[in-house]
XYZ file of C-alpha atoms in Angstrom:
599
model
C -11.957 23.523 -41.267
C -10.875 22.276 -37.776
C -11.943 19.047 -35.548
C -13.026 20.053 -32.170
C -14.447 18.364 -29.316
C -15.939 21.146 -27.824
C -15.875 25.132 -28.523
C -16.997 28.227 -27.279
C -17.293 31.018 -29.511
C -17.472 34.524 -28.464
C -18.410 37.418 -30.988
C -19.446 40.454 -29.321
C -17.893 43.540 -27.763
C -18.502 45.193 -24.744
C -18.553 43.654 -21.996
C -19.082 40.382 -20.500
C -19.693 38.623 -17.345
C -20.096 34.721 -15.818
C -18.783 31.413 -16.486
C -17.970 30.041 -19.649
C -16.695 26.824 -20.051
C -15.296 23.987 -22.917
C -14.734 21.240 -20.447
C -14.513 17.289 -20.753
C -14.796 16.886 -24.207
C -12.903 14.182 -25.889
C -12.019 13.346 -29.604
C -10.779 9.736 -30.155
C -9.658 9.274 -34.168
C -9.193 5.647 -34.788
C -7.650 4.231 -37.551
C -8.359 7.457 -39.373
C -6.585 9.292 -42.173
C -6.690 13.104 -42.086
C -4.679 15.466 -44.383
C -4.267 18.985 -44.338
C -4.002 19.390 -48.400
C -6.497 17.151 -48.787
C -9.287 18.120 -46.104
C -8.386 21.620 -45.509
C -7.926 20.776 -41.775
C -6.127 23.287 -39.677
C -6.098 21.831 -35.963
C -7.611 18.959 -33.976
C -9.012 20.088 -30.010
C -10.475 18.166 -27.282
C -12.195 21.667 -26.491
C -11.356 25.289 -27.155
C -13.110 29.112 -26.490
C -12.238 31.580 -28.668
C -12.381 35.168 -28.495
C -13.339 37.867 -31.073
C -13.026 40.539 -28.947
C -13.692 41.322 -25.391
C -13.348 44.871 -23.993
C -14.351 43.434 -20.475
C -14.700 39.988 -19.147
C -15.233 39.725 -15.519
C -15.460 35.620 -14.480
C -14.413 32.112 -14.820
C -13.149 30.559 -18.307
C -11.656 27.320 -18.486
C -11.327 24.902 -21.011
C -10.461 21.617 -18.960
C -10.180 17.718 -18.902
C -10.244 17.538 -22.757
C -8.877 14.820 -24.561
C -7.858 14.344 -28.141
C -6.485 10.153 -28.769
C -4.643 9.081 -31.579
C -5.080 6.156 -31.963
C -3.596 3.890 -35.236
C -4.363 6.994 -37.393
C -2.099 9.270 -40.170
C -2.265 12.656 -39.020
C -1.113 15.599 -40.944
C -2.147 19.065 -38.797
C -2.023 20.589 -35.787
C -3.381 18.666 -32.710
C -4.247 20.577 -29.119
C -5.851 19.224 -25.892
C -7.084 22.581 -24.545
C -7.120 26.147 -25.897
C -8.702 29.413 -23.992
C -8.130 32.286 -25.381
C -9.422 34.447 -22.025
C -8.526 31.942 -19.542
C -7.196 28.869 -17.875
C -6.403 25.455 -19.904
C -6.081 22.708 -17.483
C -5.550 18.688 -16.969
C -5.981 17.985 -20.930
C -4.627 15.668 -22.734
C -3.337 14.083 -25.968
C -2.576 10.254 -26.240
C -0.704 9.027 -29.219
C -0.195 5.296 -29.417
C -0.678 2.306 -31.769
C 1.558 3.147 -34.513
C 0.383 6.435 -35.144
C 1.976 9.077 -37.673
C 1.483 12.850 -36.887
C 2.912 16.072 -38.821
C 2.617 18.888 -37.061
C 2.280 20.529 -33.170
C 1.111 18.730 -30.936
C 0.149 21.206 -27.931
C -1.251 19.746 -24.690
C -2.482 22.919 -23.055
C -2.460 26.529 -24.577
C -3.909 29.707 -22.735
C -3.909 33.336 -23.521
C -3.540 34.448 -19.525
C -4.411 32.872 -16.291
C -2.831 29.660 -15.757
C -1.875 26.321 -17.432
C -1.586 23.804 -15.652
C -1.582 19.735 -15.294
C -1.820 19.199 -19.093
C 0.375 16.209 -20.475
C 1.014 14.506 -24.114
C 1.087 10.661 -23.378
C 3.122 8.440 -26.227
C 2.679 4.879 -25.822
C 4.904 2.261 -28.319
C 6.056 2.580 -31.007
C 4.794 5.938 -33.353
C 6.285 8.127 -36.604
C 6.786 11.476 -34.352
C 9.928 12.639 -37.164
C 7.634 15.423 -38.554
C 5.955 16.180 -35.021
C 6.543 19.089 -32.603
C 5.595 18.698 -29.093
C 4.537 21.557 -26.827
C 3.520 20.943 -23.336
C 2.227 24.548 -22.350
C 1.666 27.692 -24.505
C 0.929 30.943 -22.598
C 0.798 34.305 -24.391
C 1.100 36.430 -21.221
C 4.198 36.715 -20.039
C 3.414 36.357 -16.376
C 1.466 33.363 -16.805
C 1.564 30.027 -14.194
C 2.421 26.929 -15.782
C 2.567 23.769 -13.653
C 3.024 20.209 -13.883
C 2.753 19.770 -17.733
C 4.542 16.576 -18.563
C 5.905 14.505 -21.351
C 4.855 11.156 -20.743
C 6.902 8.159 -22.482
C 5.927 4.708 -22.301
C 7.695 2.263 -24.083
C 8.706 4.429 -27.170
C 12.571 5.494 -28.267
C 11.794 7.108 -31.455
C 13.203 10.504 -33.282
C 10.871 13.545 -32.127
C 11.162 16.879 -34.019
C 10.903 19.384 -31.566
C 10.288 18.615 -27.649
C 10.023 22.288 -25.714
C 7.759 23.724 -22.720
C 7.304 20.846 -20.819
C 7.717 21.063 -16.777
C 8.943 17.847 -16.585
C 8.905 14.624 -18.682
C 8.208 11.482 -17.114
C 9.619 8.130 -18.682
C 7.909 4.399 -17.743
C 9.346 1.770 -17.682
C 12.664 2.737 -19.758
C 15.354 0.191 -20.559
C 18.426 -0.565 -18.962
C 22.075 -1.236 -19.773
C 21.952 -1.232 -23.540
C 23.535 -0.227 -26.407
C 21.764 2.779 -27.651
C 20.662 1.993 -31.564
C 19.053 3.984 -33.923
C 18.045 3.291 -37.669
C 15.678 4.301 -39.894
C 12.578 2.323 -40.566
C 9.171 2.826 -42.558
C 5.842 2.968 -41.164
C 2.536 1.357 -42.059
C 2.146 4.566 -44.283
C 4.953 4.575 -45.744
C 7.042 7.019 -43.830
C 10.139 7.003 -42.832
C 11.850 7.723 -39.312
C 14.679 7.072 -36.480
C 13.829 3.786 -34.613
C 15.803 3.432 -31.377
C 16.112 0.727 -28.377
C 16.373 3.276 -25.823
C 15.485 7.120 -24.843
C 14.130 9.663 -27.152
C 16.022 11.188 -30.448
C 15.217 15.207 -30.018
C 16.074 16.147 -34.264
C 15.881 20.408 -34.260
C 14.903 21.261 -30.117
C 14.755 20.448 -27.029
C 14.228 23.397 -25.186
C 12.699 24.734 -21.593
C 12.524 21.729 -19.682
C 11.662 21.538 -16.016
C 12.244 18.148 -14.547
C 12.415 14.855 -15.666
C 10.891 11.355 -13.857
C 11.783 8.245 -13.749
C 8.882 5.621 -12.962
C 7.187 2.143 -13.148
C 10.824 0.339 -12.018
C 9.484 -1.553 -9.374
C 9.564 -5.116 -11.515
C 13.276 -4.119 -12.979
C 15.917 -5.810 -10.252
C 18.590 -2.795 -10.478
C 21.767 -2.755 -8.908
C 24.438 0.153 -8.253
C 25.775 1.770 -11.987
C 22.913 0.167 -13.923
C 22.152 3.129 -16.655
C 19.653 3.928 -18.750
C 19.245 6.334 -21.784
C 16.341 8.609 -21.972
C 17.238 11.254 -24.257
C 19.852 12.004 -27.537
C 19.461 14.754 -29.278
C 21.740 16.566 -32.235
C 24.596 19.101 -31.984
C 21.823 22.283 -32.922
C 20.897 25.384 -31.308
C 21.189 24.862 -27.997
C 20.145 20.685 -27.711
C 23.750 20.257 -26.008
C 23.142 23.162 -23.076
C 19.706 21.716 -22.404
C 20.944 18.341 -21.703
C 23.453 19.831 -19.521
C 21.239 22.020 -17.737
C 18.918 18.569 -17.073
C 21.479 16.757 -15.519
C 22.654 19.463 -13.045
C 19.043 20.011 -11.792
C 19.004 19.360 -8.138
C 22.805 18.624 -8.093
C 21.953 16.049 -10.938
C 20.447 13.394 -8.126
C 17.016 11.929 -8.088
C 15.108 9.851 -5.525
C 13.186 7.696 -7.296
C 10.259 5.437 -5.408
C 9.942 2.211 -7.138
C 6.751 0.766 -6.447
C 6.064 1.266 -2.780
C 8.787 -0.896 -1.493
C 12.247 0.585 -2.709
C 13.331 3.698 -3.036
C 16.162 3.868 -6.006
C 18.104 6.872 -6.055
C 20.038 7.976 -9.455
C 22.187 10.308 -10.703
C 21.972 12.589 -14.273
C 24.568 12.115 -16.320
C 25.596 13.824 -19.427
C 28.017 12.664 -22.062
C 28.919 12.282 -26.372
C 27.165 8.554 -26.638
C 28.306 6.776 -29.757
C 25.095 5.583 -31.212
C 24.743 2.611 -33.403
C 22.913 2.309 -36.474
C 23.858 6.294 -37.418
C 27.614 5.724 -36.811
C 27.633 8.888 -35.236
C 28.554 10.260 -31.471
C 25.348 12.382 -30.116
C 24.694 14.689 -26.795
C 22.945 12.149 -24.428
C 21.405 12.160 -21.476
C 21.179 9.595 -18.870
C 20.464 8.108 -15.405
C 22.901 5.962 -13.341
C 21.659 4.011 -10.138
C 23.580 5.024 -6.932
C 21.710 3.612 -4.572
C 18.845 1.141 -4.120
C 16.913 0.872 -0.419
C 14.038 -0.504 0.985
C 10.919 2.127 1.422
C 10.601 2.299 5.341
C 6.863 2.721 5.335
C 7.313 -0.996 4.274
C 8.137 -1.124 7.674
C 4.592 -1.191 8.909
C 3.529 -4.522 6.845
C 6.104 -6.155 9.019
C 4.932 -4.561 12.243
C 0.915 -4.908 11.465
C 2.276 -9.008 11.040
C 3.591 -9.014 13.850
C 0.586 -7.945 15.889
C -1.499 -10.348 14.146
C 0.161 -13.123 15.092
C 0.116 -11.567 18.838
C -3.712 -11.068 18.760
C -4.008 -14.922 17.932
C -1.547 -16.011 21.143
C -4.542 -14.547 22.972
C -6.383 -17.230 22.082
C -4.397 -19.759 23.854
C -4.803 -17.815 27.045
C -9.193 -18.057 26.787
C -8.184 -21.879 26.263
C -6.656 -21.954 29.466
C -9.716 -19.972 31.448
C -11.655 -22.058 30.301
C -10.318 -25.392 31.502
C -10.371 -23.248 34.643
C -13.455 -22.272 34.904
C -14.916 -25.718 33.843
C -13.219 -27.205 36.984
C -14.152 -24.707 39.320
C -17.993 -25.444 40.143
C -17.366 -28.677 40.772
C -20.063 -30.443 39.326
C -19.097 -33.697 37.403
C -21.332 -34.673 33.985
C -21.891 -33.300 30.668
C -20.991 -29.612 30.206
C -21.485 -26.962 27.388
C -19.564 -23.843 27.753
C -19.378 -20.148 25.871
C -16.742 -17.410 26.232
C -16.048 -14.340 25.279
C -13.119 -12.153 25.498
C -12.810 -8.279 24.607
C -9.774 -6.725 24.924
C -7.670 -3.583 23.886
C -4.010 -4.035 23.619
C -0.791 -2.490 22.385
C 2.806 -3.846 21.963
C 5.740 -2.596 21.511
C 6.422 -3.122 18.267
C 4.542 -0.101 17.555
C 3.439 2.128 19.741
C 0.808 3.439 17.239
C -0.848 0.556 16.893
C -3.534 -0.132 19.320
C -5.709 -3.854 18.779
C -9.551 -3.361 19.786
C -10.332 -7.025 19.491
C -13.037 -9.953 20.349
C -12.495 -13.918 21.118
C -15.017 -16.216 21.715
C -15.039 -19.974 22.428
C -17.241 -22.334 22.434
C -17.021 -25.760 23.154
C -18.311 -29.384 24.796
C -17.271 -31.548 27.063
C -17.444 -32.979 30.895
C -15.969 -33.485 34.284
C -15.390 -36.707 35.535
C -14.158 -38.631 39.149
C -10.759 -40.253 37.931
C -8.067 -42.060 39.945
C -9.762 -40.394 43.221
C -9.195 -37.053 40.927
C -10.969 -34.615 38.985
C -10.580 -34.972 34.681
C -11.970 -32.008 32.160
C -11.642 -32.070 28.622
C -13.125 -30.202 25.849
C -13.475 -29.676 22.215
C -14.119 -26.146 20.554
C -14.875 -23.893 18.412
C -13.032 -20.423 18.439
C -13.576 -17.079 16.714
C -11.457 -13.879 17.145
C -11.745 -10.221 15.196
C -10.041 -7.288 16.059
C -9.431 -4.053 14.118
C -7.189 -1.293 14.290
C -5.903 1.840 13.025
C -2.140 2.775 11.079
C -0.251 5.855 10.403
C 2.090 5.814 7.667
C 4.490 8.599 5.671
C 5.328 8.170 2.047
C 7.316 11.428 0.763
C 6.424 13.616 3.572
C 2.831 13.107 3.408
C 1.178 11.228 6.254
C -1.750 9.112 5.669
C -3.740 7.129 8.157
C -4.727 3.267 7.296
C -7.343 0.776 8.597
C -6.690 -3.070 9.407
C -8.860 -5.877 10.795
C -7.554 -9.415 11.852
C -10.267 -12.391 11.842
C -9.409 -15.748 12.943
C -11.319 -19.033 13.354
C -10.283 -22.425 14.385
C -10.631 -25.409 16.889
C -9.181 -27.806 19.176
C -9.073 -29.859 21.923
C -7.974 -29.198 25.987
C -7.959 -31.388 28.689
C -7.025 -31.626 32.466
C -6.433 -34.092 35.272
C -6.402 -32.474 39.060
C -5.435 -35.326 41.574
C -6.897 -35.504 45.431
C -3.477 -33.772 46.121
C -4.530 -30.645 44.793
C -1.923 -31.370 42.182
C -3.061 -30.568 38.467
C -1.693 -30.719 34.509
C -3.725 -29.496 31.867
C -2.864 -29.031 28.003
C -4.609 -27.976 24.545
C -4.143 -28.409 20.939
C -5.829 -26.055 18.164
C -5.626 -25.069 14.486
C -7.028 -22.581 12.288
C -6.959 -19.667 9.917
C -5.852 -16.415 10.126
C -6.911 -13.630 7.875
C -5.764 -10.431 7.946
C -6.543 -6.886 5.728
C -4.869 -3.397 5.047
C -6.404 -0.487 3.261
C -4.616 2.287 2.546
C -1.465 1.103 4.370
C 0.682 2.102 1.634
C 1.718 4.657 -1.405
C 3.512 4.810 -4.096
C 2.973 9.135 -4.444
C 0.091 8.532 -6.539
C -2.043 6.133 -5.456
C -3.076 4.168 -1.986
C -2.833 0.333 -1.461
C -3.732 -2.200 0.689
C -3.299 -5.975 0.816
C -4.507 -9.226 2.243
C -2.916 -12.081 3.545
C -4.682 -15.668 5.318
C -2.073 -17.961 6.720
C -2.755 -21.253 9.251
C -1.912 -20.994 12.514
C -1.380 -24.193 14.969
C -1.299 -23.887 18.714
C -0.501 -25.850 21.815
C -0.003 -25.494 25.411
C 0.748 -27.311 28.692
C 0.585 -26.020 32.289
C 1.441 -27.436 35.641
C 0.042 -26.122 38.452
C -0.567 -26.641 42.410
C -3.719 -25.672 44.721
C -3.292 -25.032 48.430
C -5.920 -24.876 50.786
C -5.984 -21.930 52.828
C -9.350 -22.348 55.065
C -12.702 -24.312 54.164
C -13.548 -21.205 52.052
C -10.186 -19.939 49.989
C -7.585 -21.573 48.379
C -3.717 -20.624 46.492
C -3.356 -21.693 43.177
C 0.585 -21.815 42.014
C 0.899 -22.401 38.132
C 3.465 -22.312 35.515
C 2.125 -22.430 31.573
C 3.977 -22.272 28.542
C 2.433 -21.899 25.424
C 3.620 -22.492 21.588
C 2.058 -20.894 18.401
C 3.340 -21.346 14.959
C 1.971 -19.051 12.510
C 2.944 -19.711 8.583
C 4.474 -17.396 6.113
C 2.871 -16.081 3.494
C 3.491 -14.176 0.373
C 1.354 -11.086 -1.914
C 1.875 -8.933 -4.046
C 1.484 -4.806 -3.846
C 0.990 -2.520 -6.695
C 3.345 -4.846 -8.396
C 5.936 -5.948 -5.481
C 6.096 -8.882 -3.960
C 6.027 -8.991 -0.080
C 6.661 -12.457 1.952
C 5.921 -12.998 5.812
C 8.504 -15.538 6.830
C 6.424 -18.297 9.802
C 6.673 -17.298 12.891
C 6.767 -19.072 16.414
C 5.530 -17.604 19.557
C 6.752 -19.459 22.824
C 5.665 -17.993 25.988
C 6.489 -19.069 29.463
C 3.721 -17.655 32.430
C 4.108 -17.819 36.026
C 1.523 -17.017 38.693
C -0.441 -17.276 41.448
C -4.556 -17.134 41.930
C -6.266 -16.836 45.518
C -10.154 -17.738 45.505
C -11.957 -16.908 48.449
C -15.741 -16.948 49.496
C -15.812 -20.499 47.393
C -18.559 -21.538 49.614
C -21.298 -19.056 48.647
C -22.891 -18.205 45.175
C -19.893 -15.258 44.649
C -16.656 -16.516 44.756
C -13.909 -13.962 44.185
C -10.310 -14.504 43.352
C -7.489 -12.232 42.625
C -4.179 -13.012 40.881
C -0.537 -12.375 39.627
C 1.369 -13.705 36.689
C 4.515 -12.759 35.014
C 5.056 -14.048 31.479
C 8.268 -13.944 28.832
C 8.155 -14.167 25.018
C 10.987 -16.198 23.880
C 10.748 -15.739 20.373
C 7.517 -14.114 18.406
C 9.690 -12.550 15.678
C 8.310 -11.049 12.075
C 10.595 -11.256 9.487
C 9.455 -9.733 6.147
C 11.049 -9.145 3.081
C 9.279 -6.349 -0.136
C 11.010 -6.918 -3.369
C 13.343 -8.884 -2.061
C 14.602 -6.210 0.827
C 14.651 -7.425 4.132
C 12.954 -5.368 6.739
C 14.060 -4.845 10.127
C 12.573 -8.091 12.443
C 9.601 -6.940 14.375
C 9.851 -8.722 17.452
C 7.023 -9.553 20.346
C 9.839 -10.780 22.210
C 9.780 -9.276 26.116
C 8.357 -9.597 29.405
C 4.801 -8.834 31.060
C 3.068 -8.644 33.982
C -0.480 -9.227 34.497
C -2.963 -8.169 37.327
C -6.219 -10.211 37.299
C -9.558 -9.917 39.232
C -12.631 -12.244 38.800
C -16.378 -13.544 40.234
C -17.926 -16.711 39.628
C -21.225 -16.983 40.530
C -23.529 -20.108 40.992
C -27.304 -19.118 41.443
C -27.616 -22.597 43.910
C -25.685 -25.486 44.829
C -27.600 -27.811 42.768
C -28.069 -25.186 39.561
C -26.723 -26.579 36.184
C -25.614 -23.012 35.769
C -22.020 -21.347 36.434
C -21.454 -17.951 35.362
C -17.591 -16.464 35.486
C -16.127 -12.717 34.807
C -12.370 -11.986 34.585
C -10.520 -8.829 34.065
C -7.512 -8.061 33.532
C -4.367 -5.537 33.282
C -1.193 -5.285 31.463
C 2.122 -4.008 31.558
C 5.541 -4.590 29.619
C 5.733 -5.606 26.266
C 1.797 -6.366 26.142
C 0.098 -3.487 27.542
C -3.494 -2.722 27.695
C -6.594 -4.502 29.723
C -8.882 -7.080 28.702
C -11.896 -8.877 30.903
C -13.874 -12.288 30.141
C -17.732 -13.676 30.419
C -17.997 -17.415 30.718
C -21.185 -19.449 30.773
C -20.901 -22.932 31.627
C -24.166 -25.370 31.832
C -23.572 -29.404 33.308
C -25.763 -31.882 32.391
């Protein structure tokens, strides 16, 4: 008798059309004893479709996605994820973990024609495998496609019988720099078997082999000519020319990605390893770091920082309007005031990476006669989200990501204009900064994306003189520098850890504003400014690899055009639009509504 998930039986000649199918089935034996002398059991399947005999079969057979788990169990038979006997076997599985004992093959896909393909045997810890043959693909027709069967070894460096027809084997988180051991020890049923601290013991064969993988070394720190052992085998049939042939394949060198932030590359090697325990010298086969390098589509964290920390310097600047537009009606008292600010901007940092964004302010405060001068002040509330779009490469495959940036906060801004036309203004503010990834990076297999909140503090300070040019226009010649401090942070991705280093943003601006037509209910004024970043640099390091500094560092120019309107001379209600363009490092155009009402 046999133990299947699913089967398909077919008994019938002549012939025979449609889809048949033994898909998805799964067989999970759980601290289970089954023996072949004792129960008569021939094989275990996830699912299988057998064929008397077909003269003619015209369609679609597959026997995919099965799964058969070991799990704590004795085992004595045959065990096989997928079988079709008139077509494809695909993507099954067998797992084999908790201390499991098996005698026999263990077959992860088997079809008669067609193709094989995806189908792995998993062994996780540590499991009696002495007595067991593994077979990654069985195909009776010669011509058959098999692709991207795998071995999959997690945390096990036991003796395996027989190890053949496998397109690659993959090995997690193997150990490294030891002193290869092997002895025997006794399992919980009383068997015995080769126990090892590293790699996998192949006893008769190890045969047909495609590849073999290295993976999940993201949270080892390796250096150049760290080595690690992932397979011994003895001195029979041709054990020694397979390990050979493995560590020639592709000149012997491997580019492994660690994680998503390094990219490790290693060398096969193949030499007699004296193994402890046995007292004996074996064929091994091993991997030897050459090289260790930061993933450049890490790059992109740094550069996405950057940008964040740009899109909250914006802020500063709808600070600034507003102390100007508060001053410019005239009106002394009480005032309320709203902003908003829309804007679409790109830096250099990254010329793929275009900000659509939104700031708004609100605030209180009033204008007062002082010293024979004018004195605003305010306190606020601001509010800023913007979102944008990334394009990122990991192994030749490009992959597009989306980001958003949210910040809120508040402060305080004041400023004193004397009868001299002379004025000084300045602001303090504080917040948070929140910003999201998803799908900014890979790691082959799977997409990530992170998250990362940080404080920011602000400040600025301007200076600034207004000329008269006629009872209805005026020149207004200002200088205004202004400081933003953004902290670091630190999170972690797919297991690597990535920290922002703080960053300070000082800006100098320089420019000139004419107003004209002050006297009616549409005032217009027009303006210039140049500005320089001083600093504005990202630092970042991922996994403790320092990426290149993104910089906001540079100069721009900015072209500005605005209308103020007051519906009458004694109305409690000013009204304001801005827009502006940008060239240089900051590039793009952005435009601003103000509504300011004095009590």
């Amino acid at each position: 008798a046999s133990l299947m998930g699913g089967i398909v039986g077919i008994w019938r000649t002549g012939n025979l059309t449609g889809d048949i199918k033994a898909n998805q089935n799964t067989v999970i034996l759980r601290d289970s004893e089954i023996s072949t002398t004792e129960d008569i059991t021939e094989d275990i399947v996830g699912g299988i479709i057998i064929d008397n005999k077909i003269d003619g079969y015209v369609g679609n057979a597959s026997a995919d996605y099965n799964k058969v788990e070991i799990d704590g169990s004795n085992i004595e038979g045959n065990i096989i994820g997928g079988k079709n006997e008139i077509g494809q076997a695909n993507y099954n599985s067998v797992i084999i973990k908790n201390g499991s004992f098996v005698e026999g093959d263990i077959v992860a896909g088997w079809a008669e024609n067609n193709i094989v393909k995806g189908n792995s045997i998993e062994i996780n810890g540590d499991n009696n495998l002495t007595y067991g043959n593994l077979v990654g693909y069985i195909g009776e027709d010669k011509n058959i496609t098999h692709l991207d069967n795998k071995l999959v070894i997690n945390d096990f460096s036991s003796a395996i019988q027989t190890v053949k027809s496998f397109d690659k084997i993959v090995f997690n988180d193997v150990q490294w720099n030891i002193n290869p051991k092997f002895v025997v020890k006794t399992d919980k049923y009383g068997n015995e078997y080769y126990s090892g601290n590293g790699g996998i013991f192949a006893l008769s064969d190890i045969s047909n082999i495609g590849n073999i993988e290295i993976a999940n070394i993201g949270k080892t720190d390796l250096k150049v000519d760290d080595r690690t052992y992932l397979i011994f085998a003895f001195d029979v049939n041709n054990n020694k020319q397979e390990l050979e042939k493995l560590a020639n394949i592709n000149g012997g060198k491997v580019e492994n990605y660690s994680g998503v932030a390094k990219v490790v590359s290693l060398k096969m090697d193949y030499k007699e390893k004296h193994i402890d325990g046995l007292n004996i010298n074996l064929p091994s086969l091993s991997a030897v770091v050459t090289g260790v390098e930061r993933n450049k589509q890490v790059d992109l964290v740094a550069k996405n920082r950057a940008v964040a920390a740009a899109f909250v310097n914006q802020g500063t600047d709808l600070i600034a309007d507003s102390l100007d537009t508060l001053s410019r009606d005239g009106k002394y008292g009480v005032k309320t005031f709203a902003a908003v600010h829309g804007n679409r901007s790109k830096y250099d940092v990254n010329s793929d990476i275009k900000i659509n964004g939104w700031s708004t302010i609100v605030g209180v405060g009033a204008e007062n006669e002082h010293n024979g001068g004018d004195f605003s002040w305010g306190v606020f509330y601001e509010n800023g989200s913007g979102n944008y779009r990334t394009y990122n490469d990991f192994n030749n495959e490009f992959f597009r990501g989306d980001g958003s940036l949210v910040y809120n906060g508040g402060g305080i801004a004041a400023r004193y204009e004397n009868s001299h036309g002379v004025y000084t203004e300045g602001s303090l503010r504080a917040g948070m900064l929140k910003s999201e990834m998803t799908d900014a990076l890979s790691d082959g297999e799977n997409k990530y994306g992170y998250e990362s909140e940080t404080a920011y503090y602000g400040a600025h300070i301007g200076v600034g003189k207004i000329f008269s040019l006629g009872d209805d226009s005026d020149l207004d010649v200002y200088g205004k520098f202004f400081h933003t401090y953004t902290e670091g942070d630190s999170f972690n991705v797919a297991g690597d850890e990535f920290e922002f280093d703080s960053i300070n943003s000082d800006r100098l601006r320089i420019g000139a504003r004419i107003t004209s037509n002050k006297e009616n209910k549409f005032s217009t004024y027009y303006g210039l400014a140049y500005e320089y970043e001083f600093n504005g640099d990202a630092d970042m390091t991922a996994q403790g690899l320092k990426a290149p500094t993104q910089s906001l560092q540079g100069s721009s120019v900015m072209a500005e055009i605005g209308f103020n309107y007051q519906p009458t001379p004694t109305s409690p209600w000013s009204f304001d639009l801005n827009m502006r363009g940008y060239a240089g490092e900051r590039q793009g155009g952005s435009f601003n509504v103000q509504a300011t009402y004095t009590f």
